[in-house]
mmCIF file of C-alpha atoms in Angstrom:
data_model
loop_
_atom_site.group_PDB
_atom_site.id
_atom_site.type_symbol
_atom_site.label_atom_id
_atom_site.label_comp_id
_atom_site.label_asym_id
_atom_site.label_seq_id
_atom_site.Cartn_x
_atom_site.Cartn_y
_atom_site.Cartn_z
ATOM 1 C CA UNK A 477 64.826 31.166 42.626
ATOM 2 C CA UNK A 478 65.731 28.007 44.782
ATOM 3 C CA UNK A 479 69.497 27.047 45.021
ATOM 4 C CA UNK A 480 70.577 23.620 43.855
ATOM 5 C CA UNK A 481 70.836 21.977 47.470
ATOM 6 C CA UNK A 482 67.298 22.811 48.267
ATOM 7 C CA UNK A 483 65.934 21.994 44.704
ATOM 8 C CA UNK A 484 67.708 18.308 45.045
ATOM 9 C CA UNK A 485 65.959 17.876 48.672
ATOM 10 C CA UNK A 486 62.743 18.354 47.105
ATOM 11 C CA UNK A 487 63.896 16.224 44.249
ATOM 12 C CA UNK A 488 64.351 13.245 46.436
ATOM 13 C CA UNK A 489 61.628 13.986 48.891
ATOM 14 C CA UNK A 490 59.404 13.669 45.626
ATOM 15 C CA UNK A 491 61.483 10.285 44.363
ATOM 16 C CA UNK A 492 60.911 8.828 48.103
ATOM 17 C CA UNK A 493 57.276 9.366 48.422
ATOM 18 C CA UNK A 494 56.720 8.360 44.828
ATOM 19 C CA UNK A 495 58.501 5.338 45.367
ATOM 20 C CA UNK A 496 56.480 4.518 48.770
ATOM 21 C CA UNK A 497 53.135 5.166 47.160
ATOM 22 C CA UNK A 498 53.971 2.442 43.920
ATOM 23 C CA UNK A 499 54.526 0.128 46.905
ATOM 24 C CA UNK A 500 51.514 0.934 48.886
ATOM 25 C CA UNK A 501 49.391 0.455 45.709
ATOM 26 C CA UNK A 502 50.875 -2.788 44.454
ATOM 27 C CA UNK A 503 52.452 -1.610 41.632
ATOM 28 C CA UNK A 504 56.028 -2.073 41.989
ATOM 29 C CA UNK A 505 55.103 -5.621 43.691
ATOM 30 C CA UNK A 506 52.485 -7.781 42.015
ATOM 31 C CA UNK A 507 52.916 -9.925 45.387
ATOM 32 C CA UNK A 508 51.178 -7.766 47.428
ATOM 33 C CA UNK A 509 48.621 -6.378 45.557
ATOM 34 C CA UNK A 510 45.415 -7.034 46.940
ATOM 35 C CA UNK A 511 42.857 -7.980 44.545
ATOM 36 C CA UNK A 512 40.214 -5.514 43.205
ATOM 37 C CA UNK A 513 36.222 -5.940 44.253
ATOM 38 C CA UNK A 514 34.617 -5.655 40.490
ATOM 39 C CA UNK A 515 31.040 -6.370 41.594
ATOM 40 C CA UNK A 516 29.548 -6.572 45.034
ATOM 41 C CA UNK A 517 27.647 -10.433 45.569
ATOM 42 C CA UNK A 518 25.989 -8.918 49.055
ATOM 43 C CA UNK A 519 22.477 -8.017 47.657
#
């Protein structure tokens, strides 16, 4: 079993990536979200 110190590090390595992956997908800022391609005009 892990001991509270170690268990927390995890914890917030988790929180941290978490929070840097809602940013890198737009989510936590509507700003910079770039916009989706639904359908492809090149034919």
């Amino acid at each position: 079993m892990e001991n509270t110190s170690d268990y927390l590090k995890k914890l917030e390595d988790t929180q941290e990536k978490a929070e840097k992956n809602k940013q890198h997908q737009g989510q936590g800022n509507n700003s910079e979200k770039l916009p989706n391609k639904k359908h492809s005009t090149n034919k």
